[in-house]
mmCIF file of C-alpha atoms in Angstrom:
data_model
loop_
_atom_site.group_PDB
_atom_site.id
_atom_site.type_symbol
_atom_site.label_atom_id
_atom_site.label_comp_id
_atom_site.label_asym_id
_atom_site.label_seq_id
_atom_site.Cartn_x
_atom_site.Cartn_y
_atom_site.Cartn_z
ATOM 1 C CA MET A 18 0.000 0.000 0.000
ATOM 2 C CA SER A 19 1.452 3.382 -1.011
ATOM 3 C CA PHE A 20 0.976 6.625 0.880
ATOM 4 C CA GLY A 21 1.124 10.179 -0.461
ATOM 5 C CA LYS A 22 0.168 13.757 0.361
ATOM 6 C CA LYS A 23 -3.537 12.872 0.186
ATOM 7 C CA ASP A 24 -3.035 10.681 3.266
ATOM 8 C CA VAL A 25 -1.519 13.446 5.418
ATOM 9 C CA LEU A 26 -3.844 14.720 8.146
ATOM 10 C CA ARG A 27 -3.743 17.812 10.329
ATOM 11 C CA LEU A 28 -3.735 16.353 13.844
ATOM 12 C CA SER A 29 -5.677 17.815 16.735
ATOM 13 C CA GLY A 30 -5.741 17.596 20.509
ATOM 14 C CA LYS A 31 -7.473 14.221 20.475
ATOM 15 C CA ASP A 32 -4.419 12.798 18.671
ATOM 16 C CA LEU A 33 -1.947 14.104 21.257
ATOM 17 C CA GLU A 34 -1.463 10.869 23.161
ATOM 18 C CA ALA A 35 -0.982 8.908 19.925
ATOM 19 C CA VAL A 36 1.663 11.424 18.808
ATOM 20 C CA LYS A 37 3.492 11.136 22.122
ATOM 21 C CA LYS A 38 3.378 7.341 21.968
ATOM 22 C CA LEU A 39 4.736 7.239 18.410
ATOM 23 C CA LEU A 40 7.542 9.654 19.280
ATOM 24 C CA ALA A 41 8.414 7.722 22.436
ATOM 25 C CA ALA A 42 8.868 4.565 20.337
ATOM 26 C CA SER A 43 11.639 6.440 18.489
ATOM 27 C CA ASP A 44 13.114 7.754 21.751
ATOM 28 C CA LEU A 45 11.715 11.205 21.073
ATOM 29 C CA ARG A 46 9.294 13.491 22.857
ATOM 30 C CA LEU A 47 6.792 16.099 21.711
ATOM 31 C CA ASP A 48 8.396 19.511 21.942
ATOM 32 C CA SER A 49 6.351 22.065 23.865
ATOM 33 C CA ALA A 50 7.041 24.611 21.103
ATOM 34 C CA VAL A 51 4.820 23.243 18.326
ATOM 35 C CA GLU A 52 2.211 25.116 16.305
ATOM 36 C CA THR A 53 1.080 22.433 13.843
ATOM 37 C CA THR A 54 1.390 18.631 13.794
ATOM 38 C CA LEU A 55 0.705 16.449 10.767
ATOM 39 C CA GLY A 56 0.335 12.689 10.595
ATOM 40 C CA ILE A 57 -0.503 9.624 8.556
ATOM 41 C CA LYS A 58 -2.849 6.958 9.851
ATOM 42 C CA LYS A 59 -3.086 3.338 8.756
ATOM 43 C CA ASP A 60 -6.194 1.386 9.734
ATOM 44 C CA GLY A 61 -7.017 4.182 12.161
ATOM 45 C CA GLU A 62 -3.625 4.034 13.913
ATOM 46 C CA LEU A 63 -1.111 6.884 13.759
ATOM 47 C CA VAL A 64 2.005 5.590 11.972
ATOM 48 C CA ALA A 65 3.870 8.775 10.990
ATOM 49 C CA THR A 66 4.072 12.296 12.367
ATOM 50 C CA GLY A 67 5.953 15.574 12.127
ATOM 51 C CA SER A 68 5.523 19.046 13.591
ATOM 52 C CA VAL A 69 6.551 22.603 12.867
ATOM 53 C CA PHE A 70 7.156 25.767 14.872
ATOM 54 C CA GLY A 71 8.098 28.947 13.069
ATOM 55 C CA ASN A 72 10.226 27.622 10.221
ATOM 56 C CA VAL A 73 11.617 24.684 12.208
ATOM 57 C CA ILE A 74 10.450 21.152 11.369
ATOM 58 C CA LYS A 75 10.816 18.757 14.291
ATOM 59 C CA CYS A 76 9.396 15.723 16.089
ATOM 60 C CA LEU A 77 9.589 13.436 13.040
ATOM 61 C CA ALA A 78 8.765 9.770 13.629
ATOM 62 C CA VAL A 79 7.523 6.763 11.672
ATOM 63 C CA ALA A 80 6.301 3.499 13.192
ATOM 64 C CA GLU A 81 8.922 0.763 12.808
ATOM 65 C CA SER A 82 6.501 -1.426 10.857
ATOM 66 C CA CYS A 83 6.016 1.323 8.252
ATOM 67 C CA ARG A 84 9.565 2.493 7.678
ATOM 68 C CA GLY A 85 10.904 2.385 4.160
ATOM 69 C CA GLN A 86 7.549 3.311 2.635
ATOM 70 C CA GLY A 87 8.321 7.002 2.098
ATOM 71 C CA MET A 88 6.161 8.250 4.943
ATOM 72 C CA ALA A 89 8.842 10.474 6.483
ATOM 73 C CA ALA A 90 9.475 12.120 3.115
ATOM 74 C CA THR A 91 5.735 12.605 2.657
ATOM 75 C CA ILE A 92 5.380 14.273 6.064
ATOM 76 C CA VAL A 93 8.373 16.561 5.497
ATOM 77 C CA THR A 94 7.126 17.562 2.058
ATOM 78 C CA ALA A 95 3.690 18.349 3.489
ATOM 79 C CA LEU A 96 5.271 20.507 6.211
ATOM 80 C CA ILE A 97 7.341 22.363 3.610
ATOM 81 C CA ASP A 98 4.136 23.026 1.647
ATOM 82 C CA TYR A 99 2.434 24.213 4.835
ATOM 83 C CA LEU A 100 5.257 26.711 5.431
ATOM 84 C CA ALA A 101 5.227 27.823 1.789
ATOM 85 C CA ASP A 102 1.522 28.626 2.098
ATOM 86 C CA LYS A 103 2.509 30.974 4.933
ATOM 87 C CA GLY A 104 5.166 32.627 2.785
ATOM 88 C CA ILE A 105 8.052 30.842 4.531
ATOM 89 C CA HIS A 106 10.602 29.449 2.075
ATOM 90 C CA HIS A 107 13.590 28.713 4.304
ATOM 91 C CA GLN A 108 13.245 25.721 6.607
ATOM 92 C CA PHE A 109 15.260 24.096 9.350
ATOM 93 C CA ILE A 110 14.995 20.500 10.491
ATOM 94 C CA TYR A 111 16.094 19.571 13.994
ATOM 95 C CA THR A 112 16.292 15.797 14.222
ATOM 96 C CA LYS A 113 18.340 12.676 14.897
ATOM 97 C CA PRO A 114 21.368 11.906 12.696
ATOM 98 C CA GLN A 115 19.771 8.661 11.457
ATOM 99 C CA THR A 116 17.294 10.753 9.474
ATOM 100 C CA ALA A 117 19.919 12.997 7.869
ATOM 101 C CA GLU A 118 20.469 10.860 4.761
ATOM 102 C CA LEU A 119 16.760 10.885 3.919
ATOM 103 C CA LEU A 120 16.619 14.645 4.399
ATOM 104 C CA ASN A 121 19.662 15.140 2.174
ATOM 105 C CA SER A 122 17.706 13.408 -0.595
ATOM 106 C CA LEU A 123 14.914 15.963 -0.089
ATOM 107 C CA GLY A 124 17.306 18.866 -0.642
ATOM 108 C CA PHE A 125 18.289 19.617 2.939
ATOM 109 C CA THR A 126 21.906 20.416 3.810
ATOM 110 C CA GLU A 127 23.481 19.669 7.156
ATOM 111 C CA ILE A 128 24.620 22.692 9.155
ATOM 112 C CA SER A 129 26.041 20.933 12.186
ATOM 113 C CA ARG A 130 25.549 18.030 14.573
ATOM 114 C CA VAL A 131 26.385 16.966 18.113
ATOM 115 C CA ASP A 132 27.817 13.467 18.134
ATOM 116 C CA ASP A 133 25.149 10.874 17.336
ATOM 117 C CA LYS A 134 22.426 12.771 19.168
ATOM 118 C CA VAL A 135 21.151 15.670 17.082
ATOM 119 C CA VAL A 136 21.627 17.197 13.645
ATOM 120 C CA LEU A 137 20.482 20.562 12.291
ATOM 121 C CA LEU A 138 19.754 20.879 8.573
ATOM 122 C CA GLU A 139 18.346 23.628 6.384
ATOM 123 C CA GLY A 140 16.550 23.791 3.078
ATOM 124 C CA GLY A 141 14.862 26.234 0.774
ATOM 125 C CA MET A 142 16.029 29.767 0.036
ATOM 126 C CA GLY A 143 19.200 31.053 1.708
ATOM 127 C CA THR A 144 21.974 29.204 3.503
ATOM 128 C CA ILE A 145 24.266 29.678 6.456
ATOM 129 C CA ASN A 146 27.095 30.322 4.005
ATOM 130 C CA ASP A 147 25.172 33.327 2.661
ATOM 131 C CA TRP A 148 24.910 34.660 6.206
ATOM 132 C CA CYS A 149 28.621 34.070 6.823
ATOM 133 C CA GLN A 150 29.454 36.106 3.727
ATOM 134 C CA GLU A 151 27.440 38.985 5.195
ATOM 135 C CA LEU A 152 29.374 38.659 8.447
ATOM 136 C CA SER A 153 32.725 38.487 6.685
ATOM 137 C CA ALA A 154 31.990 41.746 4.883
ATOM 138 C CA LYS A 155 32.040 43.438 8.317
ATOM 139 C CA ARG A 156 35.141 41.672 9.633
ATOM 140 C CA LEU A 157 37.453 44.070 11.467
ATOM 141 C CA PRO A 158 41.103 44.437 10.378
ATOM 142 C CA CYS A 159 42.370 43.437 13.807
ATOM 143 C CA GLU A 160 44.500 40.537 15.006
ATOM 144 C CA ARG A 161 42.121 39.856 17.878
ATOM 145 C CA ALA A 162 38.393 40.432 18.249
ATOM 146 C CA ALA A 163 35.970 39.633 21.039
ATOM 147 C CA CYS A 164 32.409 38.484 20.502
ATOM 148 C CA VAL A 165 29.402 38.968 22.751
ATOM 149 C CA VAL A 166 25.978 37.527 21.964
ATOM 150 C CA VAL A 167 23.217 39.447 23.715
ATOM 151 C CA ASN A 168 19.458 39.631 23.748
ATOM 152 C CA ALA A 169 19.531 42.924 25.703
ATOM 153 C CA ASN A 170 15.828 42.941 26.479
ATOM 154 C CA PRO A 171 16.490 45.773 27.296
ATOM 155 C CA LEU A 172 20.151 46.821 27.434
ATOM 156 C CA THR A 173 21.155 47.292 31.082
ATOM 157 C CA LYS A 174 24.231 48.697 32.781
ATOM 158 C CA GLY A 175 25.178 45.057 33.315
ATOM 159 C CA HIS A 176 25.147 44.399 29.565
ATOM 160 C CA LEU A 177 27.120 47.572 28.925
ATOM 161 C CA HIS A 178 29.719 46.540 31.527
ATOM 162 C CA LEU A 179 30.108 43.176 29.787
ATOM 163 C CA LEU A 180 30.460 44.788 26.352
ATOM 164 C CA LYS A 181 32.937 47.366 27.601
ATOM 165 C CA THR A 182 35.033 44.730 29.369
ATOM 166 C CA ALA A 183 35.228 42.599 26.206
ATOM 167 C CA HIS A 184 36.053 45.618 24.045
ATOM 168 C CA GLU A 185 38.827 46.857 26.325
ATOM 169 C CA ALA A 186 40.331 43.383 26.709
ATOM 170 C CA GLU A 187 40.563 42.559 22.995
ATOM 171 C CA GLY A 188 40.591 45.984 21.359
ATOM 172 C CA ALA A 189 37.835 45.045 18.924
ATOM 173 C CA LEU A 190 34.297 43.778 19.433
ATOM 174 C CA HIS A 191 31.575 42.071 17.424
ATOM 175 C CA ILE A 192 28.135 42.198 19.058
ATOM 176 C CA LEU A 193 25.571 39.660 17.841
ATOM 177 C CA VAL A 194 22.054 40.686 18.862
ATOM 178 C CA VAL A 195 19.563 37.818 19.193
ATOM 179 C CA SER A 196 17.065 38.121 16.348
ATOM 180 C CA THR A 197 14.241 35.757 17.342
ATOM 181 C CA GLU A 198 11.231 37.969 18.040
ATOM 182 C CA LYS A 199 10.177 36.509 21.385
ATOM 183 C CA SER A 200 11.217 39.504 23.468
ATOM 184 C CA SER A 201 9.285 42.423 24.914
ATOM 185 C CA PHE A 202 11.638 44.855 23.169
ATOM 186 C CA PRO A 203 11.586 44.295 19.364
ATOM 187 C CA GLY A 204 14.832 43.337 17.662
ATOM 188 C CA LYS A 205 15.237 46.641 15.817
ATOM 189 C CA VAL A 206 14.776 48.506 19.101
ATOM 190 C CA ARG A 207 17.312 46.361 20.946
ATOM 191 C CA ARG A 208 19.882 46.857 18.193
ATOM 192 C CA LYS A 209 19.279 50.617 18.002
ATOM 193 C CA ILE A 210 19.740 51.040 21.752
ATOM 194 C CA ILE A 211 23.047 49.141 21.583
ATOM 195 C CA GLU A 212 24.142 51.251 18.607
ATOM 196 C CA ASN A 213 23.428 54.429 20.565
ATOM 197 C CA ALA A 214 25.159 53.154 23.697
ATOM 198 C CA THR A 215 28.346 52.154 21.830
ATOM 199 C CA ALA A 216 28.385 54.874 19.165
ATOM 200 C CA GLN A 217 31.714 56.318 20.330
ATOM 201 C CA TRP A 218 33.552 52.984 20.529
ATOM 202 C CA GLU A 219 36.181 52.225 17.912
ATOM 203 C CA ASN A 220 36.425 48.787 16.244
ATOM 204 C CA THR A 221 32.902 47.789 17.253
ATOM 205 C CA VAL A 222 30.388 46.181 14.898
ATOM 206 C CA ILE A 223 26.798 45.196 15.679
ATOM 207 C CA HIS A 224 25.200 42.284 13.809
ATOM 208 C CA ARG A 225 21.851 40.519 13.766
ATOM 209 C CA ALA A 226 22.391 37.001 15.118
ATOM 210 C CA GLY A 227 19.930 35.889 12.463
ATOM 211 C CA GLU A 228 18.516 32.378 12.376
ATOM 212 C CA TYR A 229 21.713 30.636 13.360
ATOM 213 C CA ILE A 230 22.771 31.793 16.845
ATOM 214 C CA VAL A 231 20.467 31.532 19.902
ATOM 215 C CA SER A 232 17.494 31.046 17.598
ATOM 216 C CA MET A 233 14.412 28.847 17.584
ATOM 217 C CA ALA A 234 16.380 26.543 15.271
ATOM 218 C CA THR A 235 19.657 26.176 17.157
ATOM 219 C CA PHE A 236 18.655 26.785 20.764
ATOM 220 C CA PRO A 237 14.866 26.588 21.286
ATOM 221 C CA ALA A 238 15.213 25.886 25.009
ATOM 222 C CA TYR A 239 16.239 29.523 25.525
ATOM 223 C CA PHE A 240 12.691 30.483 24.568
ATOM 224 C CA THR A 241 10.703 27.421 25.744
ATOM 225 C CA ARG A 242 12.401 26.229 28.972
ATOM 226 C CA GLU A 243 12.966 22.656 27.842
ATOM 227 C CA GLU A 244 15.542 22.163 30.616
ATOM 228 C CA ASP A 245 16.135 18.466 30.074
ATOM 229 C CA VAL A 246 17.266 18.953 26.461
ATOM 230 C CA ALA A 247 18.811 22.387 26.894
ATOM 231 C CA LYS A 248 22.387 21.171 27.274
ATOM 232 C CA LEU A 249 22.276 19.304 23.969
ATOM 233 C CA GLN A 250 20.760 22.308 22.204
ATOM 234 C CA ALA A 251 23.340 24.615 23.787
ATOM 235 C CA LEU A 252 26.159 22.396 22.514
ATOM 236 C CA LEU A 253 24.674 22.554 19.021
ATOM 237 C CA ASP A 254 24.401 26.348 19.141
ATOM 238 C CA VAL A 255 28.008 26.669 20.340
ATOM 239 C CA LYS A 256 29.186 24.313 17.606
ATOM 240 C CA VAL A 257 27.480 26.449 14.944
ATOM 241 C CA PHE A 258 29.175 29.511 16.446
ATOM 242 C CA THR A 259 32.577 27.818 16.381
ATOM 243 C CA GLN A 260 32.241 26.371 12.883
ATOM 244 C CA TYR A 261 30.833 29.452 11.169
ATOM 245 C CA VAL A 262 30.942 32.705 13.153
ATOM 246 C CA VAL A 263 34.494 32.386 14.464
ATOM 247 C CA PRO A 264 36.167 32.058 11.036
ATOM 248 C CA ALA A 265 33.823 34.573 9.391
ATOM 249 C CA LEU A 266 34.627 37.334 11.874
ATOM 250 C CA GLY A 267 38.057 36.264 13.124
ATOM 251 C CA ILE A 268 36.860 35.851 16.706
ATOM 252 C CA SER A 269 39.564 35.174 19.302
ATOM 253 C CA SER A 270 37.439 35.188 22.464
ATOM 254 C CA ARG A 271 33.832 35.091 23.562
ATOM 255 C CA TYR A 272 32.616 36.953 26.621
ATOM 256 C CA VAL A 273 29.483 36.227 28.636
ATOM 257 C CA GLY A 274 27.924 37.509 31.812
ATOM 258 C CA GLU A 275 27.752 35.430 34.958
ATOM 259 C CA GLU A 276 24.303 33.815 35.231
ATOM 260 C CA PRO A 277 22.960 33.485 38.795
ATOM 261 C CA TYR A 278 19.272 33.259 37.866
ATOM 262 C CA CYS A 279 18.378 31.520 34.602
ATOM 263 C CA PRO A 280 19.225 27.768 34.533
ATOM 264 C CA ILE A 281 18.992 27.678 30.725
ATOM 265 C CA THR A 282 21.561 30.441 30.241
ATOM 266 C CA SER A 283 23.743 28.843 32.916
ATOM 267 C CA LEU A 284 23.716 25.585 30.922
ATOM 268 C CA TYR A 285 24.619 27.542 27.810
ATOM 269 C CA ASN A 286 27.621 29.072 29.597
ATOM 270 C CA GLN A 287 28.667 25.611 30.737
ATOM 271 C CA ALA A 288 28.491 24.319 27.158
ATOM 272 C CA MET A 289 30.714 27.163 25.997
ATOM 273 C CA ALA A 290 33.183 26.563 28.825
ATOM 274 C CA GLU A 291 33.504 22.961 27.658
ATOM 275 C CA SER A 292 33.628 23.563 23.907
ATOM 276 C CA LEU A 293 35.243 26.903 23.060
ATOM 277 C CA PRO A 294 38.706 26.364 24.659
ATOM 278 C CA GLN A 295 38.931 23.010 22.848
ATOM 279 C CA ALA A 296 38.529 24.950 19.601
ATOM 280 C CA GLY A 297 41.215 27.451 20.585
ATOM 281 C CA ILE A 298 38.719 30.204 21.429
ATOM 282 C CA GLY A 299 39.076 32.123 24.673
ATOM 283 C CA PHE A 300 36.081 32.034 26.986
ATOM 284 C CA HIS A 301 35.530 34.589 29.748
ATOM 285 C CA ILE A 302 32.694 34.859 32.272
ATOM 286 C CA ILE A 303 32.363 38.384 33.605
ATOM 287 C CA PRO A 304 30.815 38.812 37.094
ATOM 288 C CA ARG A 305 27.526 40.664 37.190
ATOM 289 C CA ILE A 306 27.500 44.161 38.590
ATOM 290 C CA ALA A 307 24.930 44.852 41.280
ATOM 291 C CA LYS A 308 22.751 47.653 42.554
ATOM 292 C CA ASP A 309 21.157 47.706 45.999
ATOM 293 C CA GLY A 310 22.586 44.257 46.697
ATOM 294 C CA ASP A 311 20.996 42.518 43.684
ATOM 295 C CA ALA A 312 22.563 41.701 40.335
ATOM 296 C CA ILE A 313 21.434 43.997 37.544
ATOM 297 C CA SER A 314 19.431 42.065 34.956
ATOM 298 C CA ALA A 315 17.027 42.778 32.120
ATOM 299 C CA SER A 316 14.394 40.626 33.840
ATOM 300 C CA ARG A 317 14.642 42.879 36.901
ATOM 301 C CA VAL A 318 14.069 45.927 34.708
ATOM 302 C CA ARG A 319 11.074 44.322 32.987
ATOM 303 C CA GLN A 320 9.569 43.285 36.317
ATOM 304 C CA ILE A 321 9.758 46.834 37.645
ATOM 305 C CA LEU A 322 8.052 48.104 34.492
ATOM 306 C CA ARG A 323 5.474 45.294 34.627
ATOM 307 C CA ASP A 324 4.656 46.244 38.222
ATOM 308 C CA GLY A 325 3.838 49.812 37.216
ATOM 309 C CA GLY A 326 7.268 51.410 37.278
ATOM 310 C CA GLU A 327 8.281 54.083 34.787
ATOM 311 C CA ALA A 328 11.571 55.056 33.148
ATOM 312 C CA GLU A 329 12.650 56.962 36.268
ATOM 313 C CA ASP A 330 12.262 53.830 38.390
ATOM 314 C CA VAL A 331 14.842 51.884 36.344
ATOM 315 C CA LYS A 332 17.214 54.772 35.646
ATOM 316 C CA GLY A 333 19.831 53.342 38.000
ATOM 317 C CA LEU A 334 19.770 49.973 36.194
ATOM 318 C CA VAL A 335 19.991 51.036 32.550
ATOM 319 C CA PRO A 336 22.373 53.155 30.470
ATOM 320 C CA GLU A 337 21.346 56.507 29.055
ATOM 321 C CA ALA A 338 20.466 55.004 25.671
ATOM 322 C CA THR A 339 17.865 52.681 27.228
ATOM 323 C CA TYR A 340 16.527 55.379 29.553
ATOM 324 C CA ASP A 341 16.049 57.759 26.610
ATOM 325 C CA PHE A 342 14.155 55.090 24.672
ATOM 326 C CA LEU A 343 11.862 54.298 27.602
ATOM 327 C CA GLN A 344 10.896 57.969 27.773
ATOM 328 C CA SER A 345 10.019 58.094 24.073
ATOM 329 C CA PRO A 346 6.494 57.447 22.722
ATOM 330 C CA GLU A 347 7.687 54.106 21.273
ATOM 331 C CA GLY A 348 9.200 53.213 24.630
ATOM 332 C CA LYS A 349 5.947 53.951 26.435
ATOM 333 C CA GLU A 350 4.182 51.575 24.027
ATOM 334 C CA VAL A 351 6.671 48.814 24.864
ATOM 335 C CA ILE A 352 6.102 49.408 28.592
ATOM 336 C CA ALA A 353 2.335 49.166 28.064
ATOM 337 C CA ASN A 354 2.776 45.869 26.193
ATOM 338 C CA ILE A 355 4.956 44.470 28.982
ATOM 339 C CA ARG A 356 2.171 45.150 31.477
ATOM 340 C CA GLN A 357 -0.371 43.355 29.293
ATOM 341 C CA LYS A 358 1.437 40.057 28.845
ATOM 342 C CA MET A 359 2.789 37.461 31.249
ATOM 343 C CA SER A 360 6.022 36.362 29.581
ATOM 344 C CA ARG A 361 9.466 35.776 31.019
ATOM 345 C CA HIS A 362 10.882 37.578 27.964
#
C-alpha cells in the first residue's frame, strides 16, 4: 500500500497521546514549542508524524513497521508546503542523525551536529554560508576580536559593563544581537539602543544574530524552557558559532555575563566553557555588577516596568540610551505591552 500527500492529516488535541506514543517509540518526545502537527494513519492508527514551529520542522517519527515506505518524506514535504503557504521558504529540520540521509535526498543540507544525538539541517532559500558572507563583509582588520551575543531585552548597565570589558580586553568587538522575536523589546529597538550606547567605541560592529545563533532553530530551550534537552541544544548552538561565526569574523574570544538566575543560560555558559577552549577560542565569564545588593538584569528591569514602574524607576539599572528610549512614545508603548502580557521575555 502506497501513501502520499492525500493521506496526510492535520492532527488535533485528540491525537496528542498517539503522537506522544509514536515519538516515544523512536526515543523522542513532543516539543512544547509546536504550532502544527501532521500525521498519517493506517487502519485508524497513527504511523507517521511531524511538527513545525516557526520555520523549524521537528518531532519526526515513523512506526517501525512502516519504515521504508516514504512516509517520512511525505510528512516533510507536506510541512514544507504548509510553510510555503505561509510565505516561509527557508526551513530548518532539527532531528536525529539517522534521518539525515533521507533529508539530504529531499534537498536539505546539514549545518552541524552533536555526536550521534542531534543534527540541524536547512533547506529552501538562503543558507548559512550566505549569512557568513554577510558577516565576513564586516570583519574588522584586527589581530584579535571579542564576541558577545546578547538579547539585551532591554540593554542594562550590566550588559554595557560586559560589552565594555570585552572591548577593552581585545581591542575590537563584534556584538551579535539575538534576532528571534520573542522579546518584549523588538529586535530593531534592541539593536538601536546598543548602537546608541556604543556609538563612540572604535572597532565595534553590531550584527543581527539571524537564524543561526540563539534562535528557535539552534537553541529553542532559551525560549521554551525545555531544561532536560537544553544542554544538547546549547552544545549545538556553540558548535554552529565555532564552525561558522568564528572564522567569518576572526573571533579570538567570547565573553558572557555570569548567570545566577536563569538555569537555561547557565547551561549555555557551561556548554561554551567545555567547547570553546577546545577549539582554541578564549572564553571569559564576567561577574555581574549589582545595585542595591541585587545583580542587575534585564528581567529585573522588565519586572519593575510590569509592576507599574516608569523610566525613572529603572534609571539606575539602565544606560542613558535605554533610559532615553523608555521615555520616548515608542518606549511607552513597549512598557504598556509588557504590562499586558505574562512572559518571562
